[in-house]
Structures are given as C-alpha cells and as structure tokens.
C-alpha cells in the first residue's frame, strides 16, 4: 500500500520519553478520523535533541519541535487532514549547512522494514555493482576519494584493491562497529537508523574483493543496534540479498555478528581481529596488514560503519558526484557527534571543509548558558583540542592533523570557560591508561607515568622541570608505542600544553587553577560580611570542618576541608566562595 | 535449593556450548552466555568453560580480566552505572560518582553488603544529550544532579530485596 504522507516520530534517547505517547495519540486520532493513507513511523535521532520531542511530516518536509502528546490532536486535524501547517510548533531550520549522505535515511525510514529501504533506492547499488567488473567497482571507490571514516583516513579504494589482489581460498569483510570513543555515537545511530545501508556496503565490498563472508564486530553495550541489525540481516536473507547466488549473479555472501566485550583497544583493526577469534584484544604489529593476514590468517578487509554506509551512494550516484563534495584531499561528508557545553546536542553531517565556527555557532546554536567558547576536542582520547584561533579553519583530515588533532571517528566535545584544560587532558589520559592492553611498555608504563605527572600539576605539586618531562615523555611515547591507541594517547596532553600553556603555568607557578576545577587547588572560604550564621553549611559538612556560633559568621578549617563543595552548594546567602 | 539452581545453570551453559557449530574462536561468545546465565563469572564457571572448550584455564581467565564487560564479582540487584564519557564528564559526572560512593559507602566495582547495589563507571552510552547519565538496571536517568542521588537510591531501597 502506498501512503500519502509519513509521520515520523523520533524515538531516540531524549525524545523517547514521550515518543510512544505521541505516536499512539497520532494513530488514535487518525483512526478516529478514519484516515488510512498516513503511516506513523518511529525513527532515529534528527540531531535536534535539545528541541525534542520531534515529529516530522513527509513529504511536506515540516519539522515540529517540542511536541507534547497533547499537541497531537492539532497536528492531525490541522496538518494531516486539512494540510495546514501548525505554525506555532514548526522548528526553525538552523541546520541548512548540513548535507546528509550517510544519514540519508536515518529518521526517514522505518529501520526495521526492508521495504522502506528498498523504496529509497536500497540495494539498487548492489544490483548495479554486480553488473560491473570487480576492478571497476574498486576503481569507482578509488576515484570517489572516499577515506576511512574510523579515524585514520586511509583511502578505502586502495584498501580494497590490496585485499582484491591477495590470492586466497577465503577472504573476509569486517565491519568495525566497536565505537568506543567516549562522546561519540555516530555508528550506533547508523546501525539503529539504517542498518541495511551498512549491509549493502559490505555486500559491495565482498563482491569487489572476492569474499563470501562478512562479520560485524559490535559492542555488547548497544543492544538496540544489535537487534535492528539482526532483523535487517534476517530480512535481507529472506529477500535474497544475502545468501547464495545473489540476484542471479553467482555471488555468495553472508553476514555474522560478533560481540565485543568492552575494550576500547579493539577498535584498532588488528586487536579487533584477535578479539573476534576469542582472544584478548591485543594489537599485533603491522605489517603484515589484515589485508594479507587477518581473521584466522586470511586476507581481511576492515572498514568502519560510516565508511560502508557511504558505499551504496557512491555506486548509485557515481564517483564524480561524490568527489565534488568536500576539499581537495577529503571528499564527501563527515558525521559528527556534537556534545558538551553546546546548545544543540546531537548528530550532524556536514561536508568536509566546513569551518568549526559554522558547526558550533550556526548548527550547534552556540555555547550553553551564554558562556565563552574555549576549545573543542576532536578525535576523542586520540585527538587534540582546537581553540578560538582555529574557528575559521576548514575542517578535513589533513588540516586537523596539522593542528595537532585528528578527525577520529567524529566525536566533538565543546568546552567553555569553566573547563580546566589540564584536567581535560588528564581525563583523556586516564581513559587511555585504563584501556591500555598492557602489551607494549611505552603505553603500559609511559602513559601511566605521564598521568602521574599531570596529577602533580593538577594538585599543585609540579615544577617547571615536570612540564619539560611531560613534553619529552609524550614525544617518546608517540614515537615508540605499538599501536594507534598508545601512539596517540599523548595527543590531548601535547595539544593542551601548546594551546593553553598559561593554564599549565598557573597550576605550577601560582598553584591555582584558573577555571576553579582542580579540587586540590580550590579553597572554599566564607565571606564574613555575608554569612548570617544559619549553620546550614555546618550540617552538610561531612568532615566537621566548619565551626562558628549560631547567628555569627562561620569559618572553614582548611586543614580539615576535603573540598567536596557541599557547603558551597547549600549556602543560600552566597556567602561561600571558591578561591 | 541453591545447589539445584546452580546445577540447572551449568546444564544450560553446557547445552549452549554443545549447540555451537564451530567451537574455534567461540570463547567470548560462550562467556557472554555464561555471564547472562550466572550474572557473573566466578572461578568454577571459568574452569567449566575451559574444560568444555578444551583450552587452558589461564586463557579463559586472561580473556575474562581483559574485557571490562566481564565481571568476577556478583553485581547488586540494582547495578548502578555512572557514565564517565566525555560529555557526561564535562557536565559533572565525577561529582555524581563521588556522591554515590559516599551515600552507598562502596567504591567502583563493589557491591553493598545487603546485595542491593553495585557501583560501576562506564564509558559513554551514547545518550550525550542527557548528560550526565546514570543507568540503574535498565532504566536511564538523564541530567542527574548531586541532589537527586539520595532520592534515586531511596526509590530502589523502597523496592527492597523482593
């Protein structure tokens, strides 16, 4: 049955609280009015979480934001029946700078319905590719300029060609869906919102390199993604897109899901392969590359979710369409997970070459609570921070590297004036120390020592020679660690020490934290002019550090104070301040 | 009673392992199932898995301790996970974690004496728009503040050990 209109209700994390009630209400009013040619679909994140819950009407392309269950009657009666837009709910479109290739279907189709995907030209690219020669498919990907979206940015076509040239009875296609970068959720959204695009990308890759077996390595922490993907694989088998003699071409291919178990290092391709074999996910040195000797020592091509999702579009629209988007060396778009101290949190997809200013201020709606922008971390724990002076730099793989950061998988964490950059560097390093597999010494021992040095800085015990040590040690680790995780671990440190040298100096010289974040360097002090002696602070202090008589100004014993901030949060008279 | 229950757990795990077509490389899959059944992976379970798969116990232990998803201590009835991803961090997750530690008097990875709560930190659940996020069992709490901690804990205490 064909539908006249589609009513899309966002069902992702934030809107999800209301989405069921909203969808049920809409269905109820449609039934009440005996309307059958409008389909209500639960979809994934529109990237407007701050303005949620979101309802979108297609093909009218009207987005309603801040929709409450009680608004549904108006939407149904006014818009769906009379075709009149409910103007008070229309979302002001600030997102025109986006371009959706990877997220083309996310939020527009029912991810659990294969027919929806087919209706959007799904599996057309596969049919087209199967009529091309294998080398022609690879050349098309090479010509498109597509680079790996997992972080490194290696040209995808070259990777495929390398795997294609291997002579072996068995080759594997692996989809890396082990999205471990904290603050990044691009792959999860693609798997949850458009699983078939990943399956189709893997199929085309399998055909091109001569493989009949695909594996998706995903996190056990993403149950919905796993559920949607499993359903998609099952449906694709039923429709004959997976299995033997696909579309009568004689090409066989099937996909299996493998689960990770929570290890960040498994995003590194050699570690990922070890983990799929049921081993500890420790990386091995390259060469040999997985393309020569990977899963069970067979040639293996590993690409990430976003990379695969790009493939069907490239085949459908042609390499020459794709390579007109972006910059000279970085083609196409990139999905970013915009989070932190920003107004519009959510997923965005933008053409390569867009500036940070456009992302943060136009799309992201600026900094929360009107605070001042300080920095943005890209590339997660492997990347670095960009500051105010970088706001107008076009973003692509190479400019980010030149700035001491990296593209990474696409996490973008925005920080404001209240964030201490030394503490941020320490936070990222703590993450990598925690996730280090322990195989090589520079990472296992070096990063731990580096972390301890940073701890000295944030507790006000460091000297200038420690700052030199931090720089030297960082460079040694970069040069000597075995895998990407270790080599890039010092990046956040180096990048903050370069960009925010003054903050480091303040911690060392004045033993103070300019942002008031480093606990050991804060002192809570009671302003005797404002204190009325209500004793509220005395009652919340867990270590009995506050003394004073009722209705007389109180004092905090700095030797006893553990700087928990309970008194600061409790005082109703603003009499306690941080110094 | 408890003994009978354990036996049925082991037989469930055994039939799962026997049903695997290819045991090669299946260790992580088997451990996922085992943790699903037992709730955690104590030594007896690890030995059992090692024997069934024909691999050394040291290898099983190596894998269990490598991956943060696997645990060797039983979780509380209401496992509390505080997200420590970057977005939650910049929005104050560390303070939340401290508050849970203080209120429950346990550290990360521990379980309260009454078996009600266990505390863990985890890395990003991808709900960054709700930061900071706390997950208790399957329920997600968004935009949690230090003041809310006490109330959340007492909600579950009221449910009790039933």
PDB file of N, CA, C and O in Angstrom, chain B residues 27-95:
ATOM      1  N   UNK B  27      35.209 -18.454  22.418  1.00  0.00           N
ATOM      2  CA  UNK B  27      35.337 -18.199  23.854  1.00  0.00           C
ATOM      3  C   UNK B  27      34.525 -16.989  24.320  1.00  0.00           C
ATOM      4  O   UNK B  27      33.793 -17.063  25.304  1.00  0.00           O
ATOM      5  N   UNK B  28      34.639 -15.867  23.604  1.00  0.00           N
ATOM      6  CA  UNK B  28      33.946 -14.650  24.054  1.00  0.00           C
ATOM      7  C   UNK B  28      32.427 -14.839  23.980  1.00  0.00           C
ATOM      8  O   UNK B  28      31.698 -14.445  24.880  1.00  0.00           O
ATOM      9  N   UNK B  29      31.969 -15.485  22.926  1.00  0.00           N
ATOM     10  CA  UNK B  29      30.534 -15.768  22.785  1.00  0.00           C
ATOM     11  C   UNK B  29      30.046 -16.597  23.977  1.00  0.00           C
ATOM     12  O   UNK B  29      28.993 -16.323  24.556  1.00  0.00           O
ATOM     13  N   UNK B  30      30.829 -17.628  24.334  1.00  0.00           N
ATOM     14  CA  UNK B  30      30.449 -18.509  25.439  1.00  0.00           C
ATOM     15  C   UNK B  30      30.435 -17.738  26.761  1.00  0.00           C
ATOM     16  O   UNK B  30      29.522 -17.884  27.577  1.00  0.00           O
ATOM     17  N   UNK B  31      31.430 -16.874  26.963  1.00  0.00           N
ATOM     18  CA  UNK B  31      31.485 -16.114  28.211  1.00  0.00           C
ATOM     19  C   UNK B  31      30.306 -15.143  28.328  1.00  0.00           C
ATOM     20  O   UNK B  31      29.775 -14.938  29.412  1.00  0.00           O
ATOM     21  N   UNK B  32      29.909 -14.562  27.200  1.00  0.00           N
ATOM     22  CA  UNK B  32      28.728 -13.691  27.211  1.00  0.00           C
ATOM     23  C   UNK B  32      27.523 -14.479  27.724  1.00  0.00           C
ATOM     24  O   UNK B  32      26.765 -14.017  28.571  1.00  0.00           O
ATOM     25  N   UNK B  33      27.353 -15.700  27.178  1.00  0.00           N
ATOM     26  CA  UNK B  33      26.219 -16.540  27.559  1.00  0.00           C
ATOM     27  C   UNK B  33      26.323 -16.902  29.039  1.00  0.00           C
ATOM     28  O   UNK B  33      25.336 -16.822  29.781  1.00  0.00           O
ATOM     29  N   UNK B  34      27.530 -17.276  29.467  1.00  0.00           N
ATOM     30  CA  UNK B  34      27.724 -17.694  30.851  1.00  0.00           C
ATOM     31  C   UNK B  34      27.372 -16.565  31.813  1.00  0.00           C
ATOM     32  O   UNK B  34      26.685 -16.767  32.813  1.00  0.00           O
ATOM     33  N   UNK B  35      27.805 -15.354  31.473  1.00  0.00           N
ATOM     34  CA  UNK B  35      27.524 -14.221  32.361  1.00  0.00           C
ATOM     35  C   UNK B  35      26.021 -13.913  32.372  1.00  0.00           C
ATOM     36  O   UNK B  35      25.464 -13.490  33.368  1.00  0.00           O
ATOM     37  N   UNK B  36      25.413 -14.158  31.223  1.00  0.00           N
ATOM     38  CA  UNK B  36      23.978 -13.992  31.088  1.00  0.00           C
ATOM     39  C   UNK B  36      23.239 -14.919  32.052  1.00  0.00           C
ATOM     40  O   UNK B  36      22.279 -14.532  32.705  1.00  0.00           O
ATOM     41  N   UNK B  37      23.725 -16.155  32.149  1.00  0.00           N
ATOM     42  CA  UNK B  37      23.071 -17.165  32.980  1.00  0.00           C
ATOM     43  C   UNK B  37      23.384 -16.959  34.464  1.00  0.00           C
ATOM     44  O   UNK B  37      22.494 -16.919  35.300  1.00  0.00           O
ATOM     45  N   UNK B  38      24.684 -16.819  34.780  1.00  0.00           N
ATOM     46  CA  UNK B  38      25.103 -16.780  36.187  1.00  0.00           C
ATOM     47  C   UNK B  38      25.085 -15.366  36.785  1.00  0.00           C
ATOM     48  O   UNK B  38      25.101 -15.203  37.986  1.00  0.00           O
ATOM     49  N   UNK B  39      25.128 -14.361  35.919  1.00  0.00           N
ATOM     50  CA  UNK B  39      25.199 -12.987  36.424  1.00  0.00           C
ATOM     51  C   UNK B  39      26.625 -12.517  36.604  1.00  0.00           C
ATOM     52  O   UNK B  39      26.897 -11.330  36.619  1.00  0.00           O
ATOM     53  N   UNK B  40      27.551 -13.434  36.775  1.00  0.00           N
ATOM     54  CA  UNK B  40      28.974 -13.107  36.845  1.00  0.00           C
ATOM     55  C   UNK B  40      29.781 -14.351  36.519  1.00  0.00           C
ATOM     56  O   UNK B  40      29.211 -15.405  36.249  1.00  0.00           O
ATOM     57  N   UNK B  41      31.105 -14.220  36.509  1.00  0.00           N
ATOM     58  CA  UNK B  41      31.928 -15.339  36.061  1.00  0.00           C
ATOM     59  C   UNK B  41      32.907 -15.782  37.149  1.00  0.00           C
ATOM     60  O   UNK B  41      34.092 -15.478  37.098  1.00  0.00           O
ATOM     61  N   UNK B  42      32.426 -16.513  38.150  1.00  0.00           N
ATOM     62  CA  UNK B  42      33.326 -16.996  39.204  1.00  0.00           C
ATOM     63  C   UNK B  42      34.252 -18.084  38.670  1.00  0.00           C
ATOM     64  O   UNK B  42      34.061 -18.585  37.555  1.00  0.00           O
ATOM     65  N   UNK B  43      35.222 -18.470  39.492  1.00  0.00           N
ATOM     66  CA  UNK B  43      36.238 -19.434  39.065  1.00  0.00           C
ATOM     67  C   UNK B  43      35.647 -20.745  38.553  1.00  0.00           C
ATOM     68  O   UNK B  43      36.085 -21.263  37.533  1.00  0.00           O
ATOM     69  N   UNK B  44      34.617 -21.271  39.290  1.00  0.00           N
ATOM     70  CA  UNK B  44      34.044 -22.558  38.868  1.00  0.00           C
ATOM     71  C   UNK B  44      33.521 -22.483  37.442  1.00  0.00           C
ATOM     72  O   UNK B  44      33.679 -23.427  36.660  1.00  0.00           O
ATOM     73  N   UNK B  45      32.885 -21.350  37.123  1.00  0.00           N
ATOM     74  CA  UNK B  45      32.323 -21.214  35.779  1.00  0.00           C
ATOM     75  C   UNK B  45      33.441 -21.157  34.747  1.00  0.00           C
ATOM     76  O   UNK B  45      33.368 -21.784  33.688  1.00  0.00           O
ATOM     77  N   UNK B  46      34.509 -20.421  35.094  1.00  0.00           N
ATOM     78  CA  UNK B  46      35.639 -20.329  34.161  1.00  0.00           C
ATOM     79  C   UNK B  46      36.272 -21.699  33.912  1.00  0.00           C
ATOM     80  O   UNK B  46      36.608 -22.050  32.784  1.00  0.00           O
ATOM     81  N   UNK B  47      36.433 -22.493  34.985  1.00  0.00           N
ATOM     82  CA  UNK B  47      37.014 -23.839  34.826  1.00  0.00           C
ATOM     83  C   UNK B  47      36.131 -24.690  33.942  1.00  0.00           C
ATOM     84  O   UNK B  47      36.606 -25.430  33.078  1.00  0.00           O
ATOM     85  N   UNK B  48      34.827 -24.566  34.173  1.00  0.00           N
ATOM     86  CA  UNK B  48      33.866 -25.342  33.397  1.00  0.00           C
ATOM     87  C   UNK B  48      33.977 -25.007  31.908  1.00  0.00           C
ATOM     88  O   UNK B  48      34.057 -25.905  31.056  1.00  0.00           O
ATOM     89  N   UNK B  49      34.044 -23.705  31.620  1.00  0.00           N
ATOM     90  CA  UNK B  49      34.156 -23.268  30.224  1.00  0.00           C
ATOM     91  C   UNK B  49      35.459 -23.782  29.610  1.00  0.00           C
ATOM     92  O   UNK B  49      35.481 -24.303  28.489  1.00  0.00           O
ATOM     93  N   UNK B  50      36.545 -23.687  30.385  1.00  0.00           N
ATOM     94  CA  UNK B  50      37.850 -24.125  29.880  1.00  0.00           C
ATOM     95  C   UNK B  50      37.806 -25.607  29.507  1.00  0.00           C
ATOM     96  O   UNK B  50      38.263 -26.017  28.440  1.00  0.00           O
ATOM     97  N   UNK B  51      37.218 -26.399  30.406  1.00  0.00           N
ATOM     98  CA  UNK B  51      37.158 -27.836  30.168  1.00  0.00           C
ATOM     99  C   UNK B  51      36.322 -28.141  28.926  1.00  0.00           C
ATOM    100  O   UNK B  51      36.721 -28.909  28.065  1.00  0.00           O
ATOM    101  N   UNK B  52      35.150 -27.496  28.844  1.00  0.00           N
ATOM    102  CA  UNK B  52      34.256 -27.761  27.713  1.00  0.00           C
ATOM    103  C   UNK B  52      34.875 -27.361  26.378  1.00  0.00           C
ATOM    104  O   UNK B  52      34.624 -27.985  25.357  1.00  0.00           O
ATOM    105  N   UNK B  53      35.646 -26.271  26.375  1.00  0.00           N
ATOM    106  CA  UNK B  53      36.213 -25.804  25.102  1.00  0.00           C
ATOM    107  C   UNK B  53      37.596 -26.404  24.845  1.00  0.00           C
ATOM    108  O   UNK B  53      38.197 -26.180  23.793  1.00  0.00           O
ATOM    109  N   UNK B  54      38.110 -27.136  25.836  1.00  0.00           N
ATOM    110  CA  UNK B  54      39.415 -27.753  25.664  1.00  0.00           C
ATOM    111  C   UNK B  54      40.559 -26.756  25.587  1.00  0.00           C
ATOM    112  O   UNK B  54      41.484 -26.891  24.793  1.00  0.00           O
ATOM    113  N   UNK B  55      40.466 -25.702  26.400  1.00  0.00           N
ATOM    114  CA  UNK B  55      41.552 -24.717  26.426  1.00  0.00           C
ATOM    115  C   UNK B  55      41.999 -24.510  27.875  1.00  0.00           C
ATOM    116  O   UNK B  55      41.256 -24.826  28.802  1.00  0.00           O
ATOM    117  N   UNK B  56      43.209 -23.987  28.081  1.00  0.00           N
ATOM    118  CA  UNK B  56      43.701 -23.809  29.450  1.00  0.00           C
ATOM    119  C   UNK B  56      42.847 -22.811  30.233  1.00  0.00           C
ATOM    120  O   UNK B  56      42.320 -21.852  29.663  1.00  0.00           O
ATOM    121  N   UNK B  57      42.737 -23.024  31.551  1.00  0.00           N
ATOM    122  CA  UNK B  57      42.003 -22.088  32.401  1.00  0.00           C
ATOM    123  C   UNK B  57      42.628 -20.705  32.377  1.00  0.00           C
ATOM    124  O   UNK B  57      41.937 -19.695  32.482  1.00  0.00           O
ATOM    125  N   UNK B  58      43.967 -20.693  32.254  1.00  0.00           N
ATOM    126  CA  UNK B  58      44.671 -19.402  32.246  1.00  0.00           C
ATOM    127  C   UNK B  58      44.194 -18.533  31.091  1.00  0.00           C
ATOM    128  O   UNK B  58      44.087 -17.318  31.201  1.00  0.00           O
ATOM    129  N   UNK B  59      43.862 -19.177  29.968  1.00  0.00           N
ATOM    130  CA  UNK B  59      43.424 -18.409  28.808  1.00  0.00           C
ATOM    131  C   UNK B  59      42.032 -17.810  29.062  1.00  0.00           C
ATOM    132  O   UNK B  59      41.776 -16.649  28.725  1.00  0.00           O
ATOM    133  N   UNK B  60      41.173 -18.602  29.679  1.00  0.00           N
ATOM    134  CA  UNK B  60      39.835 -18.099  29.992  1.00  0.00           C
ATOM    135  C   UNK B  60      39.951 -16.916  30.949  1.00  0.00           C
ATOM    136  O   UNK B  60      39.356 -15.855  30.743  1.00  0.00           O
ATOM    137  N   UNK B  61      40.777 -17.106  31.990  1.00  0.00           N
ATOM    138  CA  UNK B  61      40.967 -16.038  32.975  1.00  0.00           C
ATOM    139  C   UNK B  61      41.530 -14.785  32.298  1.00  0.00           C
ATOM    140  O   UNK B  61      41.100 -13.660  32.577  1.00  0.00           O
ATOM    141  N   UNK B  62      42.470 -14.999  31.379  1.00  0.00           N
ATOM    142  CA  UNK B  62      43.084 -13.882  30.649  1.00  0.00           C
ATOM    143  C   UNK B  62      42.050 -13.068  29.895  1.00  0.00           C
ATOM    144  O   UNK B  62      42.077 -11.839  29.907  1.00  0.00           O
ATOM    145  N   UNK B  63      41.120 -13.766  29.264  1.00  0.00           N
ATOM    146  CA  UNK B  63      40.096 -13.065  28.481  1.00  0.00           C
ATOM    147  C   UNK B  63      39.088 -12.380  29.399  1.00  0.00           C
ATOM    148  O   UNK B  63      38.708 -11.233  29.187  1.00  0.00           O
ATOM    149  N   UNK B  64      38.693 -13.083  30.470  1.00  0.00           N
ATOM    150  CA  UNK B  64      37.710 -12.509  31.404  1.00  0.00           C
ATOM    151  C   UNK B  64      38.238 -11.203  31.993  1.00  0.00           C
ATOM    152  O   UNK B  64      37.523 -10.205  32.091  1.00  0.00           O
ATOM    153  N   UNK B  65      39.507 -11.194  32.367  1.00  0.00           N
ATOM    154  CA  UNK B  65      40.059  -9.995  33.014  1.00  0.00           C
ATOM    155  C   UNK B  65      40.407  -8.906  32.013  1.00  0.00           C
ATOM    156  O   UNK B  65      40.546  -7.749  32.377  1.00  0.00           O
ATOM    157  N   UNK B  66      40.539  -9.260  30.748  1.00  0.00           N
ATOM    158  CA  UNK B  66      40.893  -8.253  29.735  1.00  0.00           C
ATOM    159  C   UNK B  66      39.714  -7.338  29.424  1.00  0.00           C
ATOM    160  O   UNK B  66      39.869  -6.136  29.259  1.00  0.00           O
ATOM    161  N   UNK B  67      38.533  -7.911  29.346  1.00  0.00           N
ATOM    162  CA  UNK B  67      37.378  -7.150  28.895  1.00  0.00           C
ATOM    163  C   UNK B  67      36.564  -6.613  30.065  1.00  0.00           C
ATOM    164  O   UNK B  67      36.234  -7.363  30.981  1.00  0.00           O
ATOM    165  N   UNK B  68      36.237  -5.338  30.005  1.00  0.00           N
ATOM    166  CA  UNK B  68      35.566  -4.720  31.145  1.00  0.00           C
ATOM    167  C   UNK B  68      34.122  -5.185  31.297  1.00  0.00           C
ATOM    168  O   UNK B  68      33.530  -5.051  32.346  1.00  0.00           O
ATOM    169  N   UNK B  69      33.555  -5.751  30.242  1.00  0.00           N
ATOM    170  CA  UNK B  69      32.158  -6.207  30.304  1.00  0.00           C
ATOM    171  C   UNK B  69      32.010  -7.421  31.228  1.00  0.00           C
ATOM    172  O   UNK B  69      30.973  -7.642  31.821  1.00  0.00           O
ATOM    173  N   UNK B  70      33.087  -8.216  31.324  1.00  0.00           N
ATOM    174  CA  UNK B  70      33.024  -9.424  32.150  1.00  0.00           C
ATOM    175  C   UNK B  70      33.395  -9.104  33.587  1.00  0.00           C
ATOM    176  O   UNK B  70      34.309  -8.340  33.852  1.00  0.00           O
ATOM    177  N   UNK B  71      32.664  -9.724  34.526  1.00  0.00           N
ATOM    178  CA  UNK B  71      32.940  -9.440  35.928  1.00  0.00           C
ATOM    179  C   UNK B  71      33.055 -10.733  36.725  1.00  0.00           C
ATOM    180  O   UNK B  71      32.365 -11.709  36.448  1.00  0.00           O
ATOM    181  N   UNK B  72      33.963 -10.715  37.717  1.00  0.00           N
ATOM    182  CA  UNK B  72      34.135 -11.898  38.552  1.00  0.00           C
ATOM    183  C   UNK B  72      33.461 -11.742  39.908  1.00  0.00           C
ATOM    184  O   UNK B  72      33.514 -12.641  40.736  1.00  0.00           O
ATOM    185  N   UNK B  73      32.852 -10.576  40.147  1.00  0.00           N
ATOM    186  CA  UNK B  73      32.112 -10.409  41.398  1.00  0.00           C
ATOM    187  C   UNK B  73      30.629 -10.259  41.066  1.00  0.00           C
ATOM    188  O   UNK B  73      30.272  -9.650  40.060  1.00  0.00           O
ATOM    189  N   UNK B  74      29.761 -10.814  41.928  1.00  0.00           N
ATOM    190  CA  UNK B  74      28.342 -10.701  41.630  1.00  0.00           C
ATOM    191  C   UNK B  74      27.885  -9.245  41.701  1.00  0.00           C
ATOM    192  O   UNK B  74      28.318  -8.497  42.570  1.00  0.00           O
ATOM    193  N   UNK B  75      27.045  -8.863  40.790  1.00  0.00           N
ATOM    194  CA  UNK B  75      26.522  -7.488  40.766  1.00  0.00           C
ATOM    195  C   UNK B  75      25.373  -7.373  41.770  1.00  0.00           C
ATOM    196  O   UNK B  75      24.761  -8.376  42.142  1.00  0.00           O
ATOM    197  N   UNK B  76      25.087  -6.147  42.187  1.00  0.00           N
ATOM    198  CA  UNK B  76      23.954  -5.934  43.070  1.00  0.00           C
ATOM    199  C   UNK B  76      22.649  -6.186  42.334  1.00  0.00           C
ATOM    200  O   UNK B  76      22.635  -6.317  41.115  1.00  0.00           O
ATOM    201  N   UNK B  77      21.556  -6.228  43.115  1.00  0.00           N
ATOM    202  CA  UNK B  77      20.248  -6.420  42.484  1.00  0.00           C
ATOM    203  C   UNK B  77      19.953  -5.245  41.555  1.00  0.00           C
ATOM    204  O   UNK B  77      19.344  -5.393  40.518  1.00  0.00           O
ATOM    205  N   UNK B  78      20.383  -4.064  41.990  1.00  0.00           N
ATOM    206  CA  UNK B  78      20.231  -2.881  41.149  1.00  0.00           C
ATOM    207  C   UNK B  78      21.608  -2.311  40.806  1.00  0.00           C
ATOM    208  O   UNK B  78      22.119  -1.452  41.515  1.00  0.00           O
ATOM    209  N   UNK B  79      22.227  -2.802  39.740  1.00  0.00           N
ATOM    210  CA  UNK B  79      23.550  -2.291  39.397  1.00  0.00           C
ATOM    211  C   UNK B  79      23.464  -0.833  38.936  1.00  0.00           C
ATOM    212  O   UNK B  79      22.635  -0.487  38.098  1.00  0.00           O
ATOM    213  N   UNK B  80      24.289   0.011  39.530  1.00  0.00           N
ATOM    214  CA  UNK B  80      24.296   1.427  39.170  1.00  0.00           C
ATOM    215  C   UNK B  80      25.516   1.695  38.295  1.00  0.00           C
ATOM    216  O   UNK B  80      26.633   1.369  38.665  1.00  0.00           O
ATOM    217  N   UNK B  81      25.299   2.266  37.136  1.00  0.00           N
ATOM    218  CA  UNK B  81      26.419   2.649  36.283  1.00  0.00           C
ATOM    219  C   UNK B  81      26.369   4.144  36.051  1.00  0.00           C
ATOM    220  O   UNK B  81      25.378   4.664  35.561  1.00  0.00           O
ATOM    221  N   UNK B  82      27.451   4.805  36.407  1.00  0.00           N
ATOM    222  CA  UNK B  82      27.536   6.238  36.150  1.00  0.00           C
ATOM    223  C   UNK B  82      28.362   6.421  34.879  1.00  0.00           C
ATOM    224  O   UNK B  82      29.478   5.923  34.794  1.00  0.00           O
ATOM    225  N   UNK B  83      27.784   7.102  33.881  1.00  0.00           N
ATOM    226  CA  UNK B  83      28.524   7.285  32.634  1.00  0.00           C
ATOM    227  C   UNK B  83      29.667   8.260  32.870  1.00  0.00           C
ATOM    228  O   UNK B  83      29.469   9.347  33.399  1.00  0.00           O
ATOM    229  N   UNK B  84      30.875   7.832  32.473  1.00  0.00           N
ATOM    230  CA  UNK B  84      32.043   8.698  32.629  1.00  0.00           C
ATOM    231  C   UNK B  84      32.589   9.115  31.267  1.00  0.00           C
ATOM    232  O   UNK B  84      33.761   9.416  31.125  1.00  0.00           O
ATOM    233  N   UNK B  85      31.738   9.076  30.257  1.00  0.00           N
ATOM    234  CA  UNK B  85      32.151   9.544  28.937  1.00  0.00           C
ATOM    235  C   UNK B  85      32.437  11.038  28.983  1.00  0.00           C
ATOM    236  O   UNK B  85      32.116  11.714  29.969  1.00  0.00           O
ATOM    237  N   UNK B  86      33.006  11.541  27.910  1.00  0.00           N
ATOM    238  CA  UNK B  86      33.472  12.930  27.941  1.00  0.00           C
ATOM    239  C   UNK B  86      32.336  13.933  28.141  1.00  0.00           C
ATOM    240  O   UNK B  86      32.454  14.878  28.908  1.00  0.00           O
ATOM    241  N   UNK B  87      31.218  13.705  27.454  1.00  0.00           N
ATOM    242  CA  UNK B  87      30.125  14.659  27.547  1.00  0.00           C
ATOM    243  C   UNK B  87      29.579  14.705  28.966  1.00  0.00           C
ATOM    244  O   UNK B  87      29.269  15.776  29.491  1.00  0.00           O
ATOM    245  N   UNK B  88      29.478  13.538  29.596  1.00  0.00           N
ATOM    246  CA  UNK B  88      28.997  13.495  30.980  1.00  0.00           C
ATOM    247  C   UNK B  88      30.046  14.090  31.905  1.00  0.00           C
ATOM    248  O   UNK B  88      29.724  14.737  32.896  1.00  0.00           O
ATOM    249  N   UNK B  89      31.314  13.841  31.585  1.00  0.00           N
ATOM    250  CA  UNK B  89      32.394  14.369  32.423  1.00  0.00           C
ATOM    251  C   UNK B  89      32.340  15.888  32.486  1.00  0.00           C
ATOM    252  O   UNK B  89      32.378  16.464  33.570  1.00  0.00           O
ATOM    253  N   UNK B  90      32.228  16.543  31.319  1.00  0.00           N
ATOM    254  CA  UNK B  90      32.219  17.996  31.356  1.00  0.00           C
ATOM    255  C   UNK B  90      30.935  18.537  31.983  1.00  0.00           C
ATOM    256  O   UNK B  90      30.868  19.694  32.336  1.00  0.00           O
ATOM    257  N   UNK B  91      29.945  17.677  32.133  1.00  0.00           N
ATOM    258  CA  UNK B  91      28.732  18.128  32.808  1.00  0.00           C
ATOM    259  C   UNK B  91      28.617  17.592  34.233  1.00  0.00           C
ATOM    260  O   UNK B  91      27.528  17.488  34.789  1.00  0.00           O
ATOM    261  N   UNK B  92      29.752  17.169  34.789  1.00  0.00           N
ATOM    262  CA  UNK B  92      29.783  16.901  36.223  1.00  0.00           C
ATOM    263  C   UNK B  92      29.579  15.463  36.677  1.00  0.00           C
ATOM    264  O   UNK B  92      29.150  15.232  37.803  1.00  0.00           O
ATOM    265  N   UNK B  93      29.919  14.474  35.824  1.00  0.00           N
ATOM    266  CA  UNK B  93      29.714  13.077  36.214  1.00  0.00           C
ATOM    267  C   UNK B  93      30.592  12.665  37.397  1.00  0.00           C
ATOM    268  O   UNK B  93      30.190  11.849  38.221  1.00  0.00           O
ATOM    269  N   UNK B  94      31.794  13.231  37.476  1.00  0.00           N
ATOM    270  CA  UNK B  94      32.722  12.827  38.532  1.00  0.00           C
ATOM    271  C   UNK B  94      32.131  13.125  39.907  1.00  0.00           C
ATOM    272  O   UNK B  94      32.243  12.326  40.840  1.00  0.00           O
ATOM    273  N   UNK B  95      31.458  14.266  40.032  1.00  0.00           N
ATOM    274  CA  UNK B  95      30.840  14.630  41.312  1.00  0.00           C
ATOM    275  C   UNK B  95      29.715  13.673  41.662  1.00  0.00           C
ATOM    276  O   UNK B  95      29.515  13.316  42.816  1.00  0.00           O
TER     277      UNK B  95
END
